[in-house]
PDB file of C-alpha atoms and ligand atoms in Angstrom:
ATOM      1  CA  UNK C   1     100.790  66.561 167.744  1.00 73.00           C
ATOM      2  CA  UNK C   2     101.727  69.631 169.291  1.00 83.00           C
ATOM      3  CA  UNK C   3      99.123  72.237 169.845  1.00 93.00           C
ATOM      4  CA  UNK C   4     101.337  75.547 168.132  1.00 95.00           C
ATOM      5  CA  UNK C   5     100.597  75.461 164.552  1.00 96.00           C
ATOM      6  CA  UNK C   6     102.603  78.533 163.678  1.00 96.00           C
ATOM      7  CA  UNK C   7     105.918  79.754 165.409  1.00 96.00           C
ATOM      8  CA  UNK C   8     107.419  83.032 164.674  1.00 97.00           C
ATOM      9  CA  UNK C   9     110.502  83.649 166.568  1.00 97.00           C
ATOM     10  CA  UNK C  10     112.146  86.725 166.091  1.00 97.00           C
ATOM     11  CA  UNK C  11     111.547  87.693 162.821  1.00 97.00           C
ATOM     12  CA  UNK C  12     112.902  90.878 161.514  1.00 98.00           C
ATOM     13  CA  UNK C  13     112.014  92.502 158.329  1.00 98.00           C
ATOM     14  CA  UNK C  14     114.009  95.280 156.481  1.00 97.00           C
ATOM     15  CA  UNK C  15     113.254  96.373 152.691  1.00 96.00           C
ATOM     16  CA  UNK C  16     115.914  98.339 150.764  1.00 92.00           C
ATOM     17  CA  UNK C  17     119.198  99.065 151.943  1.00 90.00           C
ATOM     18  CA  UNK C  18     121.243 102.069 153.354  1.00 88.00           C
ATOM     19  CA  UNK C  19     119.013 105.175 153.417  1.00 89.00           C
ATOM     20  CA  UNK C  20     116.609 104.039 151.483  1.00 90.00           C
ATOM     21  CA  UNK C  21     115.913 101.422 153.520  1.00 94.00           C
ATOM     22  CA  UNK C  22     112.572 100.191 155.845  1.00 95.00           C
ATOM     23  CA  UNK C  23     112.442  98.291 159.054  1.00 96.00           C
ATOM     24  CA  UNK C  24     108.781  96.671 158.412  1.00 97.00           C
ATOM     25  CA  UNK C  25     109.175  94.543 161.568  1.00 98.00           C
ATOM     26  CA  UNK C  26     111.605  94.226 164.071  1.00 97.00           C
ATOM     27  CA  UNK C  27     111.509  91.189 166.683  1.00 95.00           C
ATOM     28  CA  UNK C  28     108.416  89.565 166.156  1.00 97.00           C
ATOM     29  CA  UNK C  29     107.224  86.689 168.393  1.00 97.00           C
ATOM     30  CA  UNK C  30     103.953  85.213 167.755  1.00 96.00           C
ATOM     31  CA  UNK C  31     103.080  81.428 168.476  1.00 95.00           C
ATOM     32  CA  UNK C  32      99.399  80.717 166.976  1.00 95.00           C
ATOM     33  CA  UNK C  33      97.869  77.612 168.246  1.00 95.00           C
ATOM     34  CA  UNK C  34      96.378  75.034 166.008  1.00 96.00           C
ATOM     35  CA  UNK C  35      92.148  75.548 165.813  1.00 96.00           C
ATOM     36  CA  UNK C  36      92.749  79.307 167.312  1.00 96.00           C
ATOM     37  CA  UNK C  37      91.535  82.340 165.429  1.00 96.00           C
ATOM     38  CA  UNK C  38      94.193  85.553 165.332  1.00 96.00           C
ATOM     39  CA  UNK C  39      93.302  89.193 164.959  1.00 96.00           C
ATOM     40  CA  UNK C  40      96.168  91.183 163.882  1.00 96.00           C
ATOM     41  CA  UNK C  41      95.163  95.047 163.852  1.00 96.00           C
ATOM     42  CA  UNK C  42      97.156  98.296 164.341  1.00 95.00           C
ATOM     43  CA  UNK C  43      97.575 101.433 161.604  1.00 94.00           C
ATOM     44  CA  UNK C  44      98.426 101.199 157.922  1.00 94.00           C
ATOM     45  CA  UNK C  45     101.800 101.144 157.192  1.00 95.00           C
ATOM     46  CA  UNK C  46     103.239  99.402 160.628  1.00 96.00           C
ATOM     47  CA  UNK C  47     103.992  95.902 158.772  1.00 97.00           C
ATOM     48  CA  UNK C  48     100.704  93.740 159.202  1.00 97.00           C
ATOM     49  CA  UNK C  49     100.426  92.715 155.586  1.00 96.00           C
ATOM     50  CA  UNK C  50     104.749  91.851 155.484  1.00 97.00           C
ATOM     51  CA  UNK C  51     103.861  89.857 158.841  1.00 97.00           C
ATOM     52  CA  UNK C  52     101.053  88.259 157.273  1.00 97.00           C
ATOM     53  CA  UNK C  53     103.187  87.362 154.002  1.00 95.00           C
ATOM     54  CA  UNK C  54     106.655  86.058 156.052  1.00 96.00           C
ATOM     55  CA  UNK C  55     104.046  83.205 158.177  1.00 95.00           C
ATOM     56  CA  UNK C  56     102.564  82.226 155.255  1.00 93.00           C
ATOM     57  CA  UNK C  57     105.648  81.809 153.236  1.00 92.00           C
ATOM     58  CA  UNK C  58     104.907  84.542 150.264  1.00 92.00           C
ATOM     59  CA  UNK C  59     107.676  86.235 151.624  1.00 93.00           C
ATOM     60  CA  UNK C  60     110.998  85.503 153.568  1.00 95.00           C
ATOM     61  CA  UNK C  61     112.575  87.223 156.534  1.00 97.00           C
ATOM     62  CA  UNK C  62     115.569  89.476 156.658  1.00 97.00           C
ATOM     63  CA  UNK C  63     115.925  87.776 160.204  1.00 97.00           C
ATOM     64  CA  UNK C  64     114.453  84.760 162.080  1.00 97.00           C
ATOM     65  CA  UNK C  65     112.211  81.858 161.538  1.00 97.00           C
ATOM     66  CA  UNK C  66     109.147  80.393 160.994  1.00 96.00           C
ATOM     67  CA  UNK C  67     107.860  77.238 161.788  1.00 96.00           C
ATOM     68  CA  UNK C  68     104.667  75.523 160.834  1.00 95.00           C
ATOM     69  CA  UNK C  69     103.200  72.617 161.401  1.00 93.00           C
ATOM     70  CA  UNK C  70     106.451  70.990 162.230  1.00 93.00           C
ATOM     71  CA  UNK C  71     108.532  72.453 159.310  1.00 94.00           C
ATOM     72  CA  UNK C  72     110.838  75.155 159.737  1.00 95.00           C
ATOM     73  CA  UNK C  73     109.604  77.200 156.587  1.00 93.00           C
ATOM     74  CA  UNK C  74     112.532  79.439 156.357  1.00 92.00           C
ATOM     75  CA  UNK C  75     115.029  76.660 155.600  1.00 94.00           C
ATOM     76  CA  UNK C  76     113.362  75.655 152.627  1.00 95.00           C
ATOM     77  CA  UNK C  77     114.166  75.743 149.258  1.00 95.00           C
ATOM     78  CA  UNK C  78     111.871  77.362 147.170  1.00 93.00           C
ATOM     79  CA  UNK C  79     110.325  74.505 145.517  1.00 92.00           C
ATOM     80  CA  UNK C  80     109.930  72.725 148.750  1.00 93.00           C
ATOM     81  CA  UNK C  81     108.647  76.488 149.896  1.00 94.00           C
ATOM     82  CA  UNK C  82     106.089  76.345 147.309  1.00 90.00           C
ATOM     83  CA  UNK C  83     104.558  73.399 147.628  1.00 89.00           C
ATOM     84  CA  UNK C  84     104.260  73.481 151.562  1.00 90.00           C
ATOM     85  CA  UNK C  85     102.087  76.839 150.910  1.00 90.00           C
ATOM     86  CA  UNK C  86      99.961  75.149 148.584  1.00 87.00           C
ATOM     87  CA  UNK C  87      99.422  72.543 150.940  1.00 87.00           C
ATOM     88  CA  UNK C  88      99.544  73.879 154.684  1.00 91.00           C
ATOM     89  CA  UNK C  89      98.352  77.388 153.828  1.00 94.00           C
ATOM     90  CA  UNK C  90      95.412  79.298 152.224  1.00 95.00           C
ATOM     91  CA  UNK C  91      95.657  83.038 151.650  1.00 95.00           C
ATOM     92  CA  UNK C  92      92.269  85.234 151.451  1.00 94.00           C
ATOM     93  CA  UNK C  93      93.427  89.142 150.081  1.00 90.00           C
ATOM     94  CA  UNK C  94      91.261  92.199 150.580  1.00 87.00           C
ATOM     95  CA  UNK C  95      91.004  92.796 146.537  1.00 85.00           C
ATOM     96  CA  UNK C  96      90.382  89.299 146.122  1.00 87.00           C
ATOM     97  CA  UNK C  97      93.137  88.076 143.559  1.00 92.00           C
ATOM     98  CA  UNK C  98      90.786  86.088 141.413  1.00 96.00           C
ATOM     99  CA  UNK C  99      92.128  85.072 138.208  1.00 96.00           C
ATOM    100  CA  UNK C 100      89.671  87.189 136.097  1.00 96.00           C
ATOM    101  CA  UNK C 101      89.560  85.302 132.885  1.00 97.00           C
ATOM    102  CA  UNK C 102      88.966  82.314 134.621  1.00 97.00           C
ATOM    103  CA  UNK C 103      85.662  81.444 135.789  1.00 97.00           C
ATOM    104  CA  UNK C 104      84.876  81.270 139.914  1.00 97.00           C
ATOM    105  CA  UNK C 105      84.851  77.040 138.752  1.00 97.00           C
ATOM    106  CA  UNK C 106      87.947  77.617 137.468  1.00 96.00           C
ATOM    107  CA  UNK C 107      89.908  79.885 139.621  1.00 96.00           C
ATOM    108  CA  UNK C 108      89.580  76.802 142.521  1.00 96.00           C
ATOM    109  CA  UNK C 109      90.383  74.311 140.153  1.00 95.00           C
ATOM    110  CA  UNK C 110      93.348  76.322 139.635  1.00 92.00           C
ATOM    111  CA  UNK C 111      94.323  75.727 143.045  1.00 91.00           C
ATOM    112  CA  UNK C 112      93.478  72.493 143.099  1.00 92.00           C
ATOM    113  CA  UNK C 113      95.982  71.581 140.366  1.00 89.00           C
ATOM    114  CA  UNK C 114      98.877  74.028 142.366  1.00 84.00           C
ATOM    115  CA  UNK C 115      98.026  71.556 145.189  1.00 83.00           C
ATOM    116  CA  UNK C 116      98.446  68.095 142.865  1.00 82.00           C
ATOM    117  CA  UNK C 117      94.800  67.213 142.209  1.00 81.00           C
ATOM    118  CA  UNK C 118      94.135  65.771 138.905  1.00 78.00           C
ATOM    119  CA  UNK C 119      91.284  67.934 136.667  1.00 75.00           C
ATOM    120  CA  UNK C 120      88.659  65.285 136.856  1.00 77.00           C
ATOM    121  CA  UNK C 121      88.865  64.872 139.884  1.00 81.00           C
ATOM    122  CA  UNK C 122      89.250  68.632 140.726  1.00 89.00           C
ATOM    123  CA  UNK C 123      85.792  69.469 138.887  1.00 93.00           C
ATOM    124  CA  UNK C 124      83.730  67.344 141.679  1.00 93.00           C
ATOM    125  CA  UNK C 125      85.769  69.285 144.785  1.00 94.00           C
ATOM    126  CA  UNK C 126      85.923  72.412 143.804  1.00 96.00           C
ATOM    127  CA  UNK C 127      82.149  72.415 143.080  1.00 96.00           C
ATOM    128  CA  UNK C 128      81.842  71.408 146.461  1.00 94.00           C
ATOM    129  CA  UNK C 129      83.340  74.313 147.585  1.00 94.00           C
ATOM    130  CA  UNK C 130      81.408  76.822 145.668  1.00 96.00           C
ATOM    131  CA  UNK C 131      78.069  74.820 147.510  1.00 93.00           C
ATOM    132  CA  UNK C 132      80.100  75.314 150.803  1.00 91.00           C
ATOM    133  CA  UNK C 133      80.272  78.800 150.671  1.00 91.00           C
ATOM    134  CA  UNK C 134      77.101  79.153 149.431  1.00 91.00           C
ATOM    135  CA  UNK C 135      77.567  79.612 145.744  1.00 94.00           C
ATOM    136  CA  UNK C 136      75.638  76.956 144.455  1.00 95.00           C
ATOM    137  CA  UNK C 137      74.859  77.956 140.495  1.00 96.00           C
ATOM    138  CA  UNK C 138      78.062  80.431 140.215  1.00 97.00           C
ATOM    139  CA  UNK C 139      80.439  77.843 138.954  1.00 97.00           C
ATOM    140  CA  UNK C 140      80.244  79.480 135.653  1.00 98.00           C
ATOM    141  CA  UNK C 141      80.358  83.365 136.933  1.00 98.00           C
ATOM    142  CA  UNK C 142      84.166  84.896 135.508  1.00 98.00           C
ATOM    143  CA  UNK C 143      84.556  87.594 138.656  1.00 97.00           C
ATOM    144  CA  UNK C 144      83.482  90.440 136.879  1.00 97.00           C
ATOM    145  CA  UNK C 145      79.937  89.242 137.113  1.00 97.00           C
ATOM    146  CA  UNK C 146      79.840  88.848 141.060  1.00 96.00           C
ATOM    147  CA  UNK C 147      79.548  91.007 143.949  1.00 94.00           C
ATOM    148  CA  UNK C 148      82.415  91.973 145.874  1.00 92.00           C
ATOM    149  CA  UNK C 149      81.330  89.549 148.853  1.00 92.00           C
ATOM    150  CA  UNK C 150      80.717  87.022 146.538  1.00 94.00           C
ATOM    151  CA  UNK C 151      83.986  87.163 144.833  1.00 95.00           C
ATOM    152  CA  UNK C 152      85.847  87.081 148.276  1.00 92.00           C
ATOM    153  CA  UNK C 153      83.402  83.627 149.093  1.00 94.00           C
ATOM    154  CA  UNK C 154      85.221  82.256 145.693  1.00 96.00           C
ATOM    155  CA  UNK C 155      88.685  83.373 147.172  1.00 95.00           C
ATOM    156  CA  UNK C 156      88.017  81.676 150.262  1.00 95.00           C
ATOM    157  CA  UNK C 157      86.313  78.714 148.542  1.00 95.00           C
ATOM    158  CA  UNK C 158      89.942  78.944 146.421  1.00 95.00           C
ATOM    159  CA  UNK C 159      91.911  79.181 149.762  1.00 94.00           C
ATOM    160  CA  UNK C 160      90.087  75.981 151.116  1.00 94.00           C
ATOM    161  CA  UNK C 161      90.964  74.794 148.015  1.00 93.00           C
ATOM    162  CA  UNK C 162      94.056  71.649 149.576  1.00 92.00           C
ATOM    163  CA  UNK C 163      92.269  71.614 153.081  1.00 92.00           C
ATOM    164  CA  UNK C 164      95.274  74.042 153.974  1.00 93.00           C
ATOM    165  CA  UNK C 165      95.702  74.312 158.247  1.00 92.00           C
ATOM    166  CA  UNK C 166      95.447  77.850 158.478  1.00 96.00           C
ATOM    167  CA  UNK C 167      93.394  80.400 156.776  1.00 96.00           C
ATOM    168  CA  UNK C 168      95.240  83.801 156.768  1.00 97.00           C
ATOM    169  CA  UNK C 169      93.475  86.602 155.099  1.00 96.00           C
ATOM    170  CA  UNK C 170      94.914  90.176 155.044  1.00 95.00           C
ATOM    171  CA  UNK C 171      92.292  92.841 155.659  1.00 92.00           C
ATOM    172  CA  UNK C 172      88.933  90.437 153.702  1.00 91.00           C
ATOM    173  CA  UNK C 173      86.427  92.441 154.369  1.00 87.00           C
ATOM    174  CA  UNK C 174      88.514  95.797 153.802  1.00 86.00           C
ATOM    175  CA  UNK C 175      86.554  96.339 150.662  1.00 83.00           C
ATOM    176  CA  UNK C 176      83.153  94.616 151.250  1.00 85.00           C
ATOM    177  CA  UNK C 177      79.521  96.551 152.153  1.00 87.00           C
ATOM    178  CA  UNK C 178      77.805  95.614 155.780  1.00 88.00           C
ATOM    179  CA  UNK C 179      76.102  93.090 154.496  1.00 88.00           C
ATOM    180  CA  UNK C 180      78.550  91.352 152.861  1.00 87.00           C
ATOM    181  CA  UNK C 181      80.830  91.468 155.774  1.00 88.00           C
ATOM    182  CA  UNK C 182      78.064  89.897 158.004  1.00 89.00           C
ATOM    183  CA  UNK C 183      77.835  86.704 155.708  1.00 87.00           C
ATOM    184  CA  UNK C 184      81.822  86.054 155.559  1.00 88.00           C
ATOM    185  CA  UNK C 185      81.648  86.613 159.273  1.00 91.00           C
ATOM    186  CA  UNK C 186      78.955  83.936 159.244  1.00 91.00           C
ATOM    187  CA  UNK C 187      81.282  82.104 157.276  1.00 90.00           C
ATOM    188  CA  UNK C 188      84.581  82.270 158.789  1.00 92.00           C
ATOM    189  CA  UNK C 189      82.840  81.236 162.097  1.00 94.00           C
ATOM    190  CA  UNK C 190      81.369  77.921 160.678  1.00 93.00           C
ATOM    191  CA  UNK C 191      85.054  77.131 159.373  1.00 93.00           C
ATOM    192  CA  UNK C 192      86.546  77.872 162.532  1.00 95.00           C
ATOM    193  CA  UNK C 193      83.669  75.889 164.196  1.00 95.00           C
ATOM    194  CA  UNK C 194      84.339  73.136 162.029  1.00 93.00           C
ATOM    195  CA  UNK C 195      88.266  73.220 163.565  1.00 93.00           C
ATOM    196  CA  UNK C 196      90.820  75.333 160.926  1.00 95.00           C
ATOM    197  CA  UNK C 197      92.778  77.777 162.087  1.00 97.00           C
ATOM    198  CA  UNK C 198      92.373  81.547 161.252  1.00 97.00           C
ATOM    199  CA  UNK C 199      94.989  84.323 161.162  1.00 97.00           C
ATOM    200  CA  UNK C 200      93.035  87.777 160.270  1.00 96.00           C
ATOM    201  CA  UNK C 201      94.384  91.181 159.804  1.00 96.00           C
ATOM    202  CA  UNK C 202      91.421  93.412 160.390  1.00 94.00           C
ATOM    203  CA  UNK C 203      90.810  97.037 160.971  1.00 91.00           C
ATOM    204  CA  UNK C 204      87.548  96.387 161.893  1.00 88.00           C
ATOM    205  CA  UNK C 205      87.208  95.898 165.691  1.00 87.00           C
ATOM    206  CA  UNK C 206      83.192  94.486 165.764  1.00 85.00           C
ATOM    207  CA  UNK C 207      85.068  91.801 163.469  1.00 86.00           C
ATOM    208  CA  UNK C 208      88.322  91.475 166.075  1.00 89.00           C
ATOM    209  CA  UNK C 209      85.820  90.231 168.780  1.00 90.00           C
ATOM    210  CA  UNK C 210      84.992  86.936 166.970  1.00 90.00           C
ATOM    211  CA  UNK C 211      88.871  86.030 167.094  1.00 92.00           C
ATOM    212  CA  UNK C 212      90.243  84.742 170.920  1.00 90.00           C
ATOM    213  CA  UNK C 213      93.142  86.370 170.494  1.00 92.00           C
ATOM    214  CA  UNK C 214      93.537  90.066 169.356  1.00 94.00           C
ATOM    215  CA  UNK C 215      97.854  91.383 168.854  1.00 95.00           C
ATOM    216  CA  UNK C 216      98.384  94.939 167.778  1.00 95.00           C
ATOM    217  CA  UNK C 217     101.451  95.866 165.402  1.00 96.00           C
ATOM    218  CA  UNK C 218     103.180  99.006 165.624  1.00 95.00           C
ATOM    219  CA  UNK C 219     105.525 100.311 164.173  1.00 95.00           C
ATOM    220  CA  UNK C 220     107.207  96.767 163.235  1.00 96.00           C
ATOM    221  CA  UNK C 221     106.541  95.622 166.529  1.00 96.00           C
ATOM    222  CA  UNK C 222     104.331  93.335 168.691  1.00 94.00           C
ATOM    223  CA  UNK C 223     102.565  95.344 171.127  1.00 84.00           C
ATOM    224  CA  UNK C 224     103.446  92.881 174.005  1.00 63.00           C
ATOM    225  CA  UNK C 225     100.146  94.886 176.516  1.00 54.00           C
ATOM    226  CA  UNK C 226      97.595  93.344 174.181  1.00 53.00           C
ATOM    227  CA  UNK C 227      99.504  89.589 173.551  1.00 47.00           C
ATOM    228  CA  UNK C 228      97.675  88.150 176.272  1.00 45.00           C
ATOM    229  CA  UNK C 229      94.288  89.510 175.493  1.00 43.00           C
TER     230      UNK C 229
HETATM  231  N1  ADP Z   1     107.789  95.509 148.914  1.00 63.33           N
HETATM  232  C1  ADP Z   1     108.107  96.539 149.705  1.00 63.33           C
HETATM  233  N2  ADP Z   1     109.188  97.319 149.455  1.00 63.33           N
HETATM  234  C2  ADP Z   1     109.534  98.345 150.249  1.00 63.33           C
HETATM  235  N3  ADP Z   1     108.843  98.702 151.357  1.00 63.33           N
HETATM  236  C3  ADP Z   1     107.757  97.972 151.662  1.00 63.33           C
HETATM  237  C4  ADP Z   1     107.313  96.873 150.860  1.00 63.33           C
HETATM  238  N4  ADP Z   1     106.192  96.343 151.425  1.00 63.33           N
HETATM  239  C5  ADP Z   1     105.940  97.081 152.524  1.00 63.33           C
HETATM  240  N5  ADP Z   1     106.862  98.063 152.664  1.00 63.33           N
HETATM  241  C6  ADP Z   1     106.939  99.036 153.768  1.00 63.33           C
HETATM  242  O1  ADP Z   1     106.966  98.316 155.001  1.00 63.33           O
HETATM  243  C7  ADP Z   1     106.142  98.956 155.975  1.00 63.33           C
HETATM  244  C8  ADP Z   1     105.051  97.997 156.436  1.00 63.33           C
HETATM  245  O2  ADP Z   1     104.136  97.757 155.362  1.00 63.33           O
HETATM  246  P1  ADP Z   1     102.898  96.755 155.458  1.00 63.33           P
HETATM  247  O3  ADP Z   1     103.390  95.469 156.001  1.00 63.33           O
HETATM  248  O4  ADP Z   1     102.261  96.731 154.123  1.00 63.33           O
HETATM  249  O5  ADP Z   1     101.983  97.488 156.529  1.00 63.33           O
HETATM  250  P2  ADP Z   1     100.413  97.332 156.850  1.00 63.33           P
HETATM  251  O6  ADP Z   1      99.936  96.062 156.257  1.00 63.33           O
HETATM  252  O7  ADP Z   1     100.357  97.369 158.354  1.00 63.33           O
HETATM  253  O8  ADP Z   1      99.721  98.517 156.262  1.00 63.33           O
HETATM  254  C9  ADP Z   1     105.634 100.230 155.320  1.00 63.33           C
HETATM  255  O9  ADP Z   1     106.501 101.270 155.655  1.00 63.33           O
HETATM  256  C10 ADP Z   1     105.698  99.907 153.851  1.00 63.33           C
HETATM  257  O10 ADP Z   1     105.849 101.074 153.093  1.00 63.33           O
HETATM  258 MG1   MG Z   2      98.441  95.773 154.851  1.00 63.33          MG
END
């Protein structure tokens, strides 16, 4: 098994065309290596999140490729797109993106079924999860009745959902207190102790020193001074 889980090779990105049009990245290299943990900071606006979206599959390239785990992700179809994501891939999103009619049981059984697990059979893993991150009792919670750090510990619980390879969360504790940010820290360091992979986009730098390896984007680019950080 190789040790580079993710490959991106020269991935451009351009939204719109003609004048109105948006060069969100522009060459991108980045190889992330399987059981490493990723910081991706730099200012708003310079194409972390459509970086974030293009490895992960949520969103293709105008240019390049991506290759994870083996497949190249960029020559799928999207069916065959789809259900690598739900497989390889978890996503963790700074508002959360819980389901909010759906209770915090149900929002990872959700998943679970995306990923091809019956419901029976769901019930028993996903309340595993809510025990792993610590939310033993909130099975029943809908969103609206948690904390902010508690919701993201269901989104993550949700992203663990298929034993995905990589965890790649865009900005998680972007809208969490101090406190709450020092329990998913606790958290995200027991995964990565326990072997998965993390790509973060942070803004936060006390956060970037838990990752080993720290890239800056700017302005679409790869700022190749801090690659080898
Ligand atoms: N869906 C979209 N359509 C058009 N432009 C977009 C879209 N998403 C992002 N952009 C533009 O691409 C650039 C990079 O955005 P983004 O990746 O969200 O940056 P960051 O996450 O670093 O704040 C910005 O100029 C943004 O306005
Ligand atoms: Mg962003």
């Amino acid at each position: 098994m190789s040790d580079t889980l993710i490959h991106v090779e020269n991935i451009s990105k351009v939204y719109g065309t003609g004048d109105a049009s948006t060069i969100a990245l522009a060459n991108v290299n980045l190889t992330v290596k399987r059981g490493s943990w990723l910081a991706i900071m730099g200012p708003s606006g310079h194409g972390k999140s459509t970086l974030l979206q293009i490895m992960g599959g949520l969103d293709r390239p105008t240019a390049g490729k991506i290759n994870l785990n083996g497949t190249e992700l960029t020559a799928l179809p999207p069916n065959a797109l789809a259900r690598a994501r739900a497989k390889e891939i978890g996503f963790v999103f700074q508002f959360f993106n819980l389901l909010p009619h759906l209770t915090a049981l149900e929002n990872i059984q959700m998943a679970l079924w995306f990923g091809g697990m019956a419901s029976h059979a769901g019930k028993a893993r996903a309340l595993a999860l809510l025990d792993a991150v610590g939310l033993t009792g909130k099975a029943d919670f809908f969103p609206g009745m948690l904390s902010g750090g508690q919701q993201q510990r269901v989104a993550i619980a949700r992203a663990l959902a298929n034993d995905p390879n990589v965890l790649l969360m865009d900005e998680p504790s972007g809208n969490l207190d101090s406190a709450s940010e020092a329990e998913l820290l606790q958290l995200l360091k027991r995964l990565h102790a326990q072997g998965k992979t993390i790509v973060m986009v942070t803004h936060n730098a006390a956060v970037a020193t838990h990752a080993q390896q720290v890239v800056r984007v700017k302005d679409g680019r790869i700022d190749e001074a801090d690659y080898a950080h």
